[in-house]
mmCIF file of C-alpha atoms in Angstrom:
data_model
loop_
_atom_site.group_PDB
_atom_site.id
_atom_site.type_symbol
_atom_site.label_atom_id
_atom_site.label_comp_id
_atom_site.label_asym_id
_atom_site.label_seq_id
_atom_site.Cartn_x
_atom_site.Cartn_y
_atom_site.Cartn_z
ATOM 1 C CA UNK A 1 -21.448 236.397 63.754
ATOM 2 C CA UNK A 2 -18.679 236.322 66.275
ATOM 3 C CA UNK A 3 -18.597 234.420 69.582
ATOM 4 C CA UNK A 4 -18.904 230.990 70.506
ATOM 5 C CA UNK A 5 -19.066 228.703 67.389
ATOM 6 C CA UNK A 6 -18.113 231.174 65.117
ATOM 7 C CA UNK A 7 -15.027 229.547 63.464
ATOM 8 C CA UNK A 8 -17.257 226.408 62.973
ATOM 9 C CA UNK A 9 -20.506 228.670 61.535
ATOM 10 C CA UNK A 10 -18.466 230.192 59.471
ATOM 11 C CA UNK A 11 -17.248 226.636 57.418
ATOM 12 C CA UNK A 12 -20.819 225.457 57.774
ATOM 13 C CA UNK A 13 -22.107 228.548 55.925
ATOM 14 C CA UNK A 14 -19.162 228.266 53.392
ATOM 15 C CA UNK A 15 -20.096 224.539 52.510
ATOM 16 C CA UNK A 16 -23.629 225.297 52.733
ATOM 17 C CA UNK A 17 -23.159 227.913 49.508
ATOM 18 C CA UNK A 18 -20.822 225.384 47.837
ATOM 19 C CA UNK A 19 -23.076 222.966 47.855
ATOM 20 C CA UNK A 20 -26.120 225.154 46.733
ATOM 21 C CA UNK A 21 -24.304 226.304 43.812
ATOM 22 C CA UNK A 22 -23.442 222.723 42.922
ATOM 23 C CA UNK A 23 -27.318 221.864 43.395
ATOM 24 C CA UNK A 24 -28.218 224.790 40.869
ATOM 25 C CA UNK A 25 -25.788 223.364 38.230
ATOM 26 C CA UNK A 26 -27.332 220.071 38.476
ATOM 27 C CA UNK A 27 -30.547 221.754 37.564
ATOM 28 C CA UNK A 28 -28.911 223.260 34.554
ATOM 29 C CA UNK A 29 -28.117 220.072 33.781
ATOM 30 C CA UNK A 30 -31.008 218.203 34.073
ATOM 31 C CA UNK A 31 -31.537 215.807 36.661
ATOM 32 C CA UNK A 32 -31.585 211.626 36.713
ATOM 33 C CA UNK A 33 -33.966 210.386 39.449
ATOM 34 C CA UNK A 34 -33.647 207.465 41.245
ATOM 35 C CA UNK A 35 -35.865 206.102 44.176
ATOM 36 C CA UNK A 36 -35.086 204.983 47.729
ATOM 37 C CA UNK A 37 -38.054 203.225 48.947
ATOM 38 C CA UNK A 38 -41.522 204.693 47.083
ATOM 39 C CA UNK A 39 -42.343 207.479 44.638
ATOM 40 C CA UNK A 40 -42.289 210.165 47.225
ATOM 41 C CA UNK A 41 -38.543 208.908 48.295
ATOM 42 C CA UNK A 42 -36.178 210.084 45.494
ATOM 43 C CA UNK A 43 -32.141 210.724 44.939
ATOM 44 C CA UNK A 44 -30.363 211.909 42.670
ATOM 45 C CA UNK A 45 -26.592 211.860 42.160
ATOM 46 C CA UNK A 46 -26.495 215.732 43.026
ATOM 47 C CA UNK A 47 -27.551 214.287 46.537
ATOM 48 C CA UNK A 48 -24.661 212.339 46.444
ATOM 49 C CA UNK A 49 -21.871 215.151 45.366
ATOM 50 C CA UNK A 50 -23.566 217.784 47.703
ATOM 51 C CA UNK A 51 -23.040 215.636 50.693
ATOM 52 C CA UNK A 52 -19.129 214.457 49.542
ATOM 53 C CA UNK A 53 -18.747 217.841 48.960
ATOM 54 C CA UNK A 54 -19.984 219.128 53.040
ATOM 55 C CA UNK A 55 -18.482 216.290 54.467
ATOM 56 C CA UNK A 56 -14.979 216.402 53.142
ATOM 57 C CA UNK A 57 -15.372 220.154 54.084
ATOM 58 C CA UNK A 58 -16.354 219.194 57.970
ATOM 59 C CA UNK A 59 -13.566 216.447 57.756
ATOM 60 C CA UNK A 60 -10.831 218.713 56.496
ATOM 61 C CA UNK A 61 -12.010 221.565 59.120
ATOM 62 C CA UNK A 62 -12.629 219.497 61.806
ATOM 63 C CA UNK A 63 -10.936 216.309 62.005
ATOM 64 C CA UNK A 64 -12.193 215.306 65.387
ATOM 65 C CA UNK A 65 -15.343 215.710 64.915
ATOM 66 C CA UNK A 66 -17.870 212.827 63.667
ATOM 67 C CA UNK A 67 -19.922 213.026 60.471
ATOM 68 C CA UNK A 68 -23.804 211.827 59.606
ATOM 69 C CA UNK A 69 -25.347 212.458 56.348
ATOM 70 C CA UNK A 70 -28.002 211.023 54.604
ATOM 71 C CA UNK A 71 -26.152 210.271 51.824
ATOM 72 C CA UNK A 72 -23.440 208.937 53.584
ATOM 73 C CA UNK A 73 -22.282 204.997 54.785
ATOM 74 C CA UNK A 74 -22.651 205.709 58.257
ATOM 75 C CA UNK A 75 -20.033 205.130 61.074
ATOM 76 C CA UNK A 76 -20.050 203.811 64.617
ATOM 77 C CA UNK A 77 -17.615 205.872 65.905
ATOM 78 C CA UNK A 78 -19.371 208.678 66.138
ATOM 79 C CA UNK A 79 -21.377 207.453 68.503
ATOM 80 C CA UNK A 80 -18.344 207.793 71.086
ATOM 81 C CA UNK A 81 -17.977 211.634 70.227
ATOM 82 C CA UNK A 82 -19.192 214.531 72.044
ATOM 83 C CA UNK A 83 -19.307 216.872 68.621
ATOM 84 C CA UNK A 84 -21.460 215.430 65.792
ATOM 85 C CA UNK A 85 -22.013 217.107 62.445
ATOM 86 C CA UNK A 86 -25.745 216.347 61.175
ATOM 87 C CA UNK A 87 -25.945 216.647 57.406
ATOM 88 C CA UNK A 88 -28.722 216.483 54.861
ATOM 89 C CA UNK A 89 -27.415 218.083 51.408
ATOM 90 C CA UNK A 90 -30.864 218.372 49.937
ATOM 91 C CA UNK A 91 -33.650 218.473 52.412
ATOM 92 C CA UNK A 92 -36.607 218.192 50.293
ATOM 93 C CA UNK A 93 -35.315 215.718 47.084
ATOM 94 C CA UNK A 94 -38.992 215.345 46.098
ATOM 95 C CA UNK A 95 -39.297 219.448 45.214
ATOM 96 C CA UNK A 96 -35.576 219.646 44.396
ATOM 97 C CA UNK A 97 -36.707 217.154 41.221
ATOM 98 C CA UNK A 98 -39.935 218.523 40.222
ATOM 99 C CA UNK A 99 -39.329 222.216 39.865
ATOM 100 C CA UNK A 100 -40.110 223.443 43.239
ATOM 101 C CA UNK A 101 -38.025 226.141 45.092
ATOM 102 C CA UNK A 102 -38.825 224.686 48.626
ATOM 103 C CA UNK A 103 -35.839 222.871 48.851
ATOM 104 C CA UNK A 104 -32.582 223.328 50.810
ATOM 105 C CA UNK A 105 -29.370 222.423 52.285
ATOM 106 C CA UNK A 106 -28.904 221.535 55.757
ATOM 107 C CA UNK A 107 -25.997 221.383 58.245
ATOM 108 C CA UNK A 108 -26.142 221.763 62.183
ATOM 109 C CA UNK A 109 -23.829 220.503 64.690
ATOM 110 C CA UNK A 110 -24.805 218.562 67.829
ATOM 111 C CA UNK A 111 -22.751 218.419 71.237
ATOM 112 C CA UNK A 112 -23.571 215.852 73.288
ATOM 113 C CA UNK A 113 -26.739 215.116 71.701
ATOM 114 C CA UNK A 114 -28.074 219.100 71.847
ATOM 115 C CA UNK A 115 -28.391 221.040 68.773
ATOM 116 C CA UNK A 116 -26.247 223.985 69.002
ATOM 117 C CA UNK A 117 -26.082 225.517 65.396
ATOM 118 C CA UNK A 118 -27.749 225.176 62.086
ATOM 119 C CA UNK A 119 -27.316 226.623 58.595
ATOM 120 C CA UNK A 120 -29.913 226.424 56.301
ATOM 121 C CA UNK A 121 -29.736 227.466 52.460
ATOM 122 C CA UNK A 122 -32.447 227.324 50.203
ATOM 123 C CA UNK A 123 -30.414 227.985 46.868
ATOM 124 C CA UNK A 124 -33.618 228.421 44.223
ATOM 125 C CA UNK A 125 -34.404 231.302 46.660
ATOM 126 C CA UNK A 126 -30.898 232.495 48.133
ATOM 127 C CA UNK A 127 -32.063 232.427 51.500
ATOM 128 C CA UNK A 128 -29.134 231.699 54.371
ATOM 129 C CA UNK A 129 -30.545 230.719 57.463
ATOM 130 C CA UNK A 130 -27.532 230.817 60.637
ATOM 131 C CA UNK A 131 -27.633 230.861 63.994
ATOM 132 C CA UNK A 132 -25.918 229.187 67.105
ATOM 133 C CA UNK A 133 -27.461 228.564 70.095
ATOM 134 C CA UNK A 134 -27.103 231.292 72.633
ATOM 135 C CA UNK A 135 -25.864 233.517 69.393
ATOM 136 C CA UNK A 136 -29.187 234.208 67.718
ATOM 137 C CA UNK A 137 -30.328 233.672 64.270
ATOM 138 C CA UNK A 138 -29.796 235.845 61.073
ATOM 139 C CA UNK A 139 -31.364 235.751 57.586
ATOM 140 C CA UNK A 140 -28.873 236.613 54.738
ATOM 141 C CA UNK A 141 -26.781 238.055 56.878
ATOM 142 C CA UNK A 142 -29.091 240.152 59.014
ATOM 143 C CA UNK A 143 -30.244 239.458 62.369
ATOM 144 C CA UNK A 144 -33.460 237.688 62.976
ATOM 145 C CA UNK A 145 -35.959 236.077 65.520
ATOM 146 C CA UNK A 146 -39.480 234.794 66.604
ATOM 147 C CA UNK A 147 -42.497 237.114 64.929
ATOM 148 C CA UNK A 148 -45.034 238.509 67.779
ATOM 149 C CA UNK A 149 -47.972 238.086 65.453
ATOM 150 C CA UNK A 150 -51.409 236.594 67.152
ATOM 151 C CA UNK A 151 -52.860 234.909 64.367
ATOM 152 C CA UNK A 152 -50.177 232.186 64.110
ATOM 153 C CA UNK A 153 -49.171 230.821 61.147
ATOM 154 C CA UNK A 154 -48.684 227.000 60.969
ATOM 155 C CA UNK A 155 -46.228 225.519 58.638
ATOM 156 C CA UNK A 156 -46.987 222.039 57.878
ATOM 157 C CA UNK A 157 -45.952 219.508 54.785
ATOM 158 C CA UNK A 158 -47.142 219.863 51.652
ATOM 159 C CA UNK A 159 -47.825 215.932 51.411
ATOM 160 C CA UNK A 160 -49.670 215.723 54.701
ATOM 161 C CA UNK A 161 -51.479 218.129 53.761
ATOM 162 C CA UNK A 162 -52.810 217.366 50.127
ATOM 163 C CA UNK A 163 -53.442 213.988 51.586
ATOM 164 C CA UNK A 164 -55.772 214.422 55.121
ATOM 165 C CA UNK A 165 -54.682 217.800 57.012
ATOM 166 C CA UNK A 166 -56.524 219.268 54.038
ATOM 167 C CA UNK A 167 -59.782 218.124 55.998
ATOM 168 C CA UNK A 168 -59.483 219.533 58.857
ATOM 169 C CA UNK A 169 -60.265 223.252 60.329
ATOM 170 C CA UNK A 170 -56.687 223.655 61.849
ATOM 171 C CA UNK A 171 -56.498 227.619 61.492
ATOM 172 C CA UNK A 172 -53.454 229.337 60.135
ATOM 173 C CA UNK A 173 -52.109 226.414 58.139
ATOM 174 C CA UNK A 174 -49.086 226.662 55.097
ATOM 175 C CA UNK A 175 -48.042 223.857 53.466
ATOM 176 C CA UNK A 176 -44.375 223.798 52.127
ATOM 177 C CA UNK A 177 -41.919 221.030 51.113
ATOM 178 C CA UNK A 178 -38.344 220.886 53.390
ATOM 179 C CA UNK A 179 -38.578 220.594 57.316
ATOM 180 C CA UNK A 180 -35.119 221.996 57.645
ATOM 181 C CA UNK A 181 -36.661 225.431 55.795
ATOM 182 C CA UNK A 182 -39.876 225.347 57.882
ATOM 183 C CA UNK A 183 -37.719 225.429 61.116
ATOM 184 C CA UNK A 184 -35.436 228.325 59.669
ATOM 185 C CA UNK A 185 -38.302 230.228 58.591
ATOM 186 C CA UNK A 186 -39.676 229.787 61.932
ATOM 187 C CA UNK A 187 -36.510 230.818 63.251
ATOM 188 C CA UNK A 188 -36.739 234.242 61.300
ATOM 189 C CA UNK A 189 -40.452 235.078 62.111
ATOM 190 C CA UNK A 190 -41.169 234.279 58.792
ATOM 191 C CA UNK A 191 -44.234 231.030 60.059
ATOM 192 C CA UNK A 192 -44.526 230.728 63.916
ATOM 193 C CA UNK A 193 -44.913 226.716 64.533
ATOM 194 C CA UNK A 194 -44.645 223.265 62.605
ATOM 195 C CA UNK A 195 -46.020 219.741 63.402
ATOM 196 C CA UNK A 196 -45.665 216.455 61.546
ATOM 197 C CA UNK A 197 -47.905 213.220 61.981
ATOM 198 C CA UNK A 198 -44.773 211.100 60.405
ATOM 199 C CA UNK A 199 -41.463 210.807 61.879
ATOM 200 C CA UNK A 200 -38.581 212.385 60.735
ATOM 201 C CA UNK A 201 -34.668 211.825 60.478
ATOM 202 C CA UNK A 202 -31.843 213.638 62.585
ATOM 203 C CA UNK A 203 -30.837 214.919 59.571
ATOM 204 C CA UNK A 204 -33.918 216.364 58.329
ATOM 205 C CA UNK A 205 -34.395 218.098 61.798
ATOM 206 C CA UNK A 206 -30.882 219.111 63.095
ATOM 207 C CA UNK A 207 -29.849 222.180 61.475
ATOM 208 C CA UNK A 208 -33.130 223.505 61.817
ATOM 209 C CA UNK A 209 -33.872 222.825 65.284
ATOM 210 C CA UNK A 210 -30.170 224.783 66.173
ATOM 211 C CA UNK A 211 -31.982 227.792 64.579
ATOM 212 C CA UNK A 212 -35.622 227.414 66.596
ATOM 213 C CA UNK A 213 -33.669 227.434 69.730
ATOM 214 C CA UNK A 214 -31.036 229.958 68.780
ATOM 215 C CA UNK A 215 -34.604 232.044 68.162
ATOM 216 C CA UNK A 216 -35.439 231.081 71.975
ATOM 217 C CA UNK A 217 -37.961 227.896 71.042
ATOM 218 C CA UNK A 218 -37.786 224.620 70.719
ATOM 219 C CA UNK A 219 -38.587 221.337 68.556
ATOM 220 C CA UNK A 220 -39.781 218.046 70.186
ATOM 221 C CA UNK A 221 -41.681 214.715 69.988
ATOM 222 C CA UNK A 222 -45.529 214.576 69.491
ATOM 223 C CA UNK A 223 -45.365 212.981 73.375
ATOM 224 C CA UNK A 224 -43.658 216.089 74.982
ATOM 225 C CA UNK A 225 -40.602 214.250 74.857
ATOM 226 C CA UNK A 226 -37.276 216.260 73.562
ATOM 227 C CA UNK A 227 -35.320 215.172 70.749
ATOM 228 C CA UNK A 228 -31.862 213.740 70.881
ATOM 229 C CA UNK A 229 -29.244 213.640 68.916
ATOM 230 C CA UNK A 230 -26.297 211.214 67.554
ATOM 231 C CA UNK A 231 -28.113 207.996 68.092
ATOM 232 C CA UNK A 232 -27.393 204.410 67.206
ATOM 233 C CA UNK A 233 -30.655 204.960 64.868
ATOM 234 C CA UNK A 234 -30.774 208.336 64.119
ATOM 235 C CA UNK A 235 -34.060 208.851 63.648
ATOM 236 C CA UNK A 236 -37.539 210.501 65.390
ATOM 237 C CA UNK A 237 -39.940 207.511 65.979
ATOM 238 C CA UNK A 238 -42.959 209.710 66.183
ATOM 239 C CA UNK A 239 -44.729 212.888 64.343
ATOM 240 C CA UNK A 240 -42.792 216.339 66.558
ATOM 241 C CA UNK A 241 -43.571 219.674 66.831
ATOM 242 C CA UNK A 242 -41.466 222.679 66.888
ATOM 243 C CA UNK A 243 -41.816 226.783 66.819
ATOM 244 C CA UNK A 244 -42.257 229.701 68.985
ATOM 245 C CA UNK A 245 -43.184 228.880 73.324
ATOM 246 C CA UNK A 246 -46.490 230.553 72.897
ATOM 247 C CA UNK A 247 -47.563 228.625 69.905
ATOM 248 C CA UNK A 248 -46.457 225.337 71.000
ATOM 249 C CA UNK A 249 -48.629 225.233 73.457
ATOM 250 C CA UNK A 250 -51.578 226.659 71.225
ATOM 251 C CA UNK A 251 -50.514 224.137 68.777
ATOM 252 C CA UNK A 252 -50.611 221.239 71.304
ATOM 253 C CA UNK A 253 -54.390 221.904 72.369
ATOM 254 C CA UNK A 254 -55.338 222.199 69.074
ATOM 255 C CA UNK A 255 -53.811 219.195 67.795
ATOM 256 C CA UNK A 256 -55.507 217.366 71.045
ATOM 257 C CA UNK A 257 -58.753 218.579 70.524
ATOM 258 C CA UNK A 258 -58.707 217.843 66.665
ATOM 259 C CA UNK A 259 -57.605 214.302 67.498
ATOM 260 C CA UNK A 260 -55.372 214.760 64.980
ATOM 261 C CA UNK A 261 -53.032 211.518 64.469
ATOM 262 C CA UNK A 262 -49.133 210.564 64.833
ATOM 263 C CA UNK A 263 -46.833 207.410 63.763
ATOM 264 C CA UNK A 264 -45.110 206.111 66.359
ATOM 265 C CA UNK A 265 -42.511 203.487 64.970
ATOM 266 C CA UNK A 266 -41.052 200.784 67.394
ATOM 267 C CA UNK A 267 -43.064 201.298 70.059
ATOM 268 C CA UNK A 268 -42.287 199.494 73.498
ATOM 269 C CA UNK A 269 -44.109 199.920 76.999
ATOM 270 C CA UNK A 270 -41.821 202.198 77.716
ATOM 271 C CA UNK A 271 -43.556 204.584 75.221
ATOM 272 C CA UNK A 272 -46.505 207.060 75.753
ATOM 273 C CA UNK A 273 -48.073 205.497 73.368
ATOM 274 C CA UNK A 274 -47.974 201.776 74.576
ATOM 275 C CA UNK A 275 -51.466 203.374 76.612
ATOM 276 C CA UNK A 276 -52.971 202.979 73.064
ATOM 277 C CA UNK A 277 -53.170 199.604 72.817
ATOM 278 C CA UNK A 278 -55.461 196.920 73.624
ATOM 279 C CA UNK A 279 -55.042 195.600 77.079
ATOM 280 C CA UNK A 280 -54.269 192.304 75.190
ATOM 281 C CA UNK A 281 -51.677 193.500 73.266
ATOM 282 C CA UNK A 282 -49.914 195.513 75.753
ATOM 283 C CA UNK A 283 -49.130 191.983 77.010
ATOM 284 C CA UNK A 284 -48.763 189.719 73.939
ATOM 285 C CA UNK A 285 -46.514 192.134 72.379
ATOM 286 C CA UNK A 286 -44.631 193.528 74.828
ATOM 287 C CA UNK A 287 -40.372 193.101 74.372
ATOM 288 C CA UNK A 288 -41.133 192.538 70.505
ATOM 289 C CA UNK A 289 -38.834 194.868 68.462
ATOM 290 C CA UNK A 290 -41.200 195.403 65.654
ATOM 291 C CA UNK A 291 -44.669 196.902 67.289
ATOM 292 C CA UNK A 292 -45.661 200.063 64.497
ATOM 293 C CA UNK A 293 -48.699 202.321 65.470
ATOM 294 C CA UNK A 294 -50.374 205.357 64.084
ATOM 295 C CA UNK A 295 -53.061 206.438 66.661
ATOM 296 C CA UNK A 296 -54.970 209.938 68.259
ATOM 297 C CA UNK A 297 -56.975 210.357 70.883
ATOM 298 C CA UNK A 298 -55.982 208.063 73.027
ATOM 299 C CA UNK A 299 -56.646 205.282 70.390
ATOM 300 C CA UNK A 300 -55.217 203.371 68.224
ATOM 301 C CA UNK A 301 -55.798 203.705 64.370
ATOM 302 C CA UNK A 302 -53.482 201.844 62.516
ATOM 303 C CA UNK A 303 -51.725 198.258 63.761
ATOM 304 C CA UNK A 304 -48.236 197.227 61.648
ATOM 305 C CA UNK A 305 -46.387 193.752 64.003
ATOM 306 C CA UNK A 306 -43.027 193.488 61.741
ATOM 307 C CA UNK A 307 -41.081 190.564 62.983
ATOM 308 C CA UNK A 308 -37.312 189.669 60.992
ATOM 309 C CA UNK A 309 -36.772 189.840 57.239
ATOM 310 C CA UNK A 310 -39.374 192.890 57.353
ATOM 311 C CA UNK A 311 -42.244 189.958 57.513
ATOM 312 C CA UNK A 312 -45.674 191.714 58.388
ATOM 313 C CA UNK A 313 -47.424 189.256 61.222
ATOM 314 C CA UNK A 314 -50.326 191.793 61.488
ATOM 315 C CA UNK A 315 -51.510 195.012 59.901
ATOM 316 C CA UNK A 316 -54.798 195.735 60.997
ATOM 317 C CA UNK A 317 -57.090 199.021 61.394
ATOM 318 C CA UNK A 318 -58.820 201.762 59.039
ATOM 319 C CA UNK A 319 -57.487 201.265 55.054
ATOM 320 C CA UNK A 320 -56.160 204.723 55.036
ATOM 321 C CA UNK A 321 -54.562 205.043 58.326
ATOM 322 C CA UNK A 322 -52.570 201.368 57.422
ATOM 323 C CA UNK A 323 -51.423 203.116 54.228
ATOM 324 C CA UNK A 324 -50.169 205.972 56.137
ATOM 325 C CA UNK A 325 -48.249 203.889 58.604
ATOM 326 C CA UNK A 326 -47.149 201.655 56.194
ATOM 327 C CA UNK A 327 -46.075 204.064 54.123
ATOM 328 C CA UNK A 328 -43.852 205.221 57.060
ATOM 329 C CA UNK A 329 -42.446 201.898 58.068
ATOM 330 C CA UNK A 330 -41.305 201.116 54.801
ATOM 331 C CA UNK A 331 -39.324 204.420 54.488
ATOM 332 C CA UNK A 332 -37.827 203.854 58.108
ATOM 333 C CA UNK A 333 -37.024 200.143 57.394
ATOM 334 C CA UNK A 334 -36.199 200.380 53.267
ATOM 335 C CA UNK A 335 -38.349 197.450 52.261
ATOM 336 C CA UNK A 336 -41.717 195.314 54.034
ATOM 337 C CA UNK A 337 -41.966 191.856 53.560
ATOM 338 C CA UNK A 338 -45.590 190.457 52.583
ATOM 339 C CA UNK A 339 -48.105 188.535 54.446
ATOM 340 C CA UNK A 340 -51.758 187.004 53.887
ATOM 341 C CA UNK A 341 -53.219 189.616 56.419
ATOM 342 C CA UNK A 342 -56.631 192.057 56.356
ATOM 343 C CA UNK A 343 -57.319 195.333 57.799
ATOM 344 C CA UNK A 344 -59.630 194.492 61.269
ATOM 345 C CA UNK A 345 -60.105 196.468 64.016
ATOM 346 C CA UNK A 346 -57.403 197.364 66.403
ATOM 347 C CA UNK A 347 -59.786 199.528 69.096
#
């Protein structure tokens, strides 16, 4: 692909299939698994060596340029940079370690906070996902974009799915394991539109969401809200969606009329979301830094009030809506602190 970007696509896909190869010796191998914060958050030291590996790539390439990876001790500086490389060297650990070919490496490159190119490799597959923004996408080399197919088809997570999606009559629905190959395969016509109900990470989303608007679409927050990039945190604090113009906006009605929910973590009256609380609340908890909710419908579901330490001062709501969102804090936090509290009603 020549153009804008090209110089800098053309490194990205280079490290991309470095780093794949890499992740298919480690399979030879055999793998040692560690965990982050819970089961379903694992890494393993191929993690680690993919993301060395991309990022002393980017740094050699592109000195000027800052870095974020997963894997990576993260840096202020970048934060004062206009061009931001956005790194996750396995998106999708969990199938990575347990035999499962929905897995891939992920690299995209935000300017001033935009998303402007991704590269996506699934290596168990050899799929290469690249595009730049204004460029178009292709798929191993050949160019791709948006399907036109009516019946859309909905690519959503494997785990939210075996876990509650699985009970509802959302038509069209696929589950699969990495985000950053649900976006390129959306990219490449291959699915049409993707939602989550937990939040994600720059990283997970970056690459990916180059490639859905290379393709002409877009990827944003359950709210409506778009997504930046190269934050202090770098991550989503709600559920987004993301595909093809057309079935974003299907996908939005549906998702209203199905009341179906979304995390928001952090929340502050600045937020959407702050609606969802009790009148009450709104007021004893605005300005606190630690306000967790999962809600739909214009309600809330789930109640997490994290003060410092990762102390829980209040968890209240349905049993398996609390697990979800505290399931979610804990992997946005790394650890929860305990507290003598039940599970009442938040509505």
């Amino acid at each position: 692909m020549s153009g804008p970007l090209s110089a800098e696509l053309h490194v990205a896909t280079r490290l991309a299939l470095e780093a794949g190869e890499l992740l298919r010796a480690h399979l030879r191998r055999g793998l040692t698994v560690e965990h982050k914060t819970g089961a379903d958050d694992p890494v393993t030291a191929a993690d680690r060596e993919a993301s060395e590996l991309i990022l002393r790539g980017l740094r050699a390439a592109f000195a000027e340029d800052g870095l974020l990876s997963e894997e990576a001790a993260d840096s202020p500086a970048r934060l004062g940079l206009g061009r931001v490389w956005i790194v996750d060297p396995i998106d999708g650990t969990k199938e990575f370690t347990t035999g499962s070919p929905d897995f891939a490496v992920s690299i995209g490159l935000a300017v001033e906070g935009e998303p402007v190119l991704g590269v996506v490799y699934a290596p168990a597959t050899d799929e290469l996902f690249a595009g730049v923004v204004g460029g178009g996408v292709t798929n191993n080399g050949q160019a791709a974009g948006f399907s036109s197919r009516s019946d859309y088809v909905v690519s959503v997570s494997d785990t939210e799915f075996r876990r509650e999606l699985h009970r509802h009559d959302l038509p069209g629905m696929a589950p699969s394991g990495s985000i950053a190959l649900k976006l390129a395969r959306i990219a490449a016509g291959e699915a049409d539109v993707t939602f989550t109900m937990s939040p994600r990470s720059e990283w997970d989303i970056a690459a990916g969401h180059a490639l859905v608007r290379a393709s002409g679409g877009d990827v944003r927050r359950r709210d409506g809200r778009p997504i930046r990039y190269n934050l202090a945190r770098p991550h989503v604090e709600q559920g987004l969606l993301g595909g093809r113009p057309d079935a974003l906006d299907w996908l939005e009605g549906e998702l209203a009329a199905r009341k179906l929910p979304t995390a928001h973590l952090g929340l502050t009256d600045g937020d959407p979301a702050w609606s969802v609380l009790t009148a009450g609340d709104r007021t004893a908890l605005a300005g606190h830094p630690g306000v967790f909710v999962r809600h739909a419908g214009g309600r809330p579901l789930a109640l997490l009030v994290v003060g410092e330490g990762g102390a829980v001062e209040r968890a209240e709501g349905d049993a398996f809506h609390l697990e979800r969102l505290t399931r979610d804090v804990t992997r946005a936090l790394g650890t929860l602190g305990t507290a003598p509290v039940g599970t009442g009603r938040v509505d």
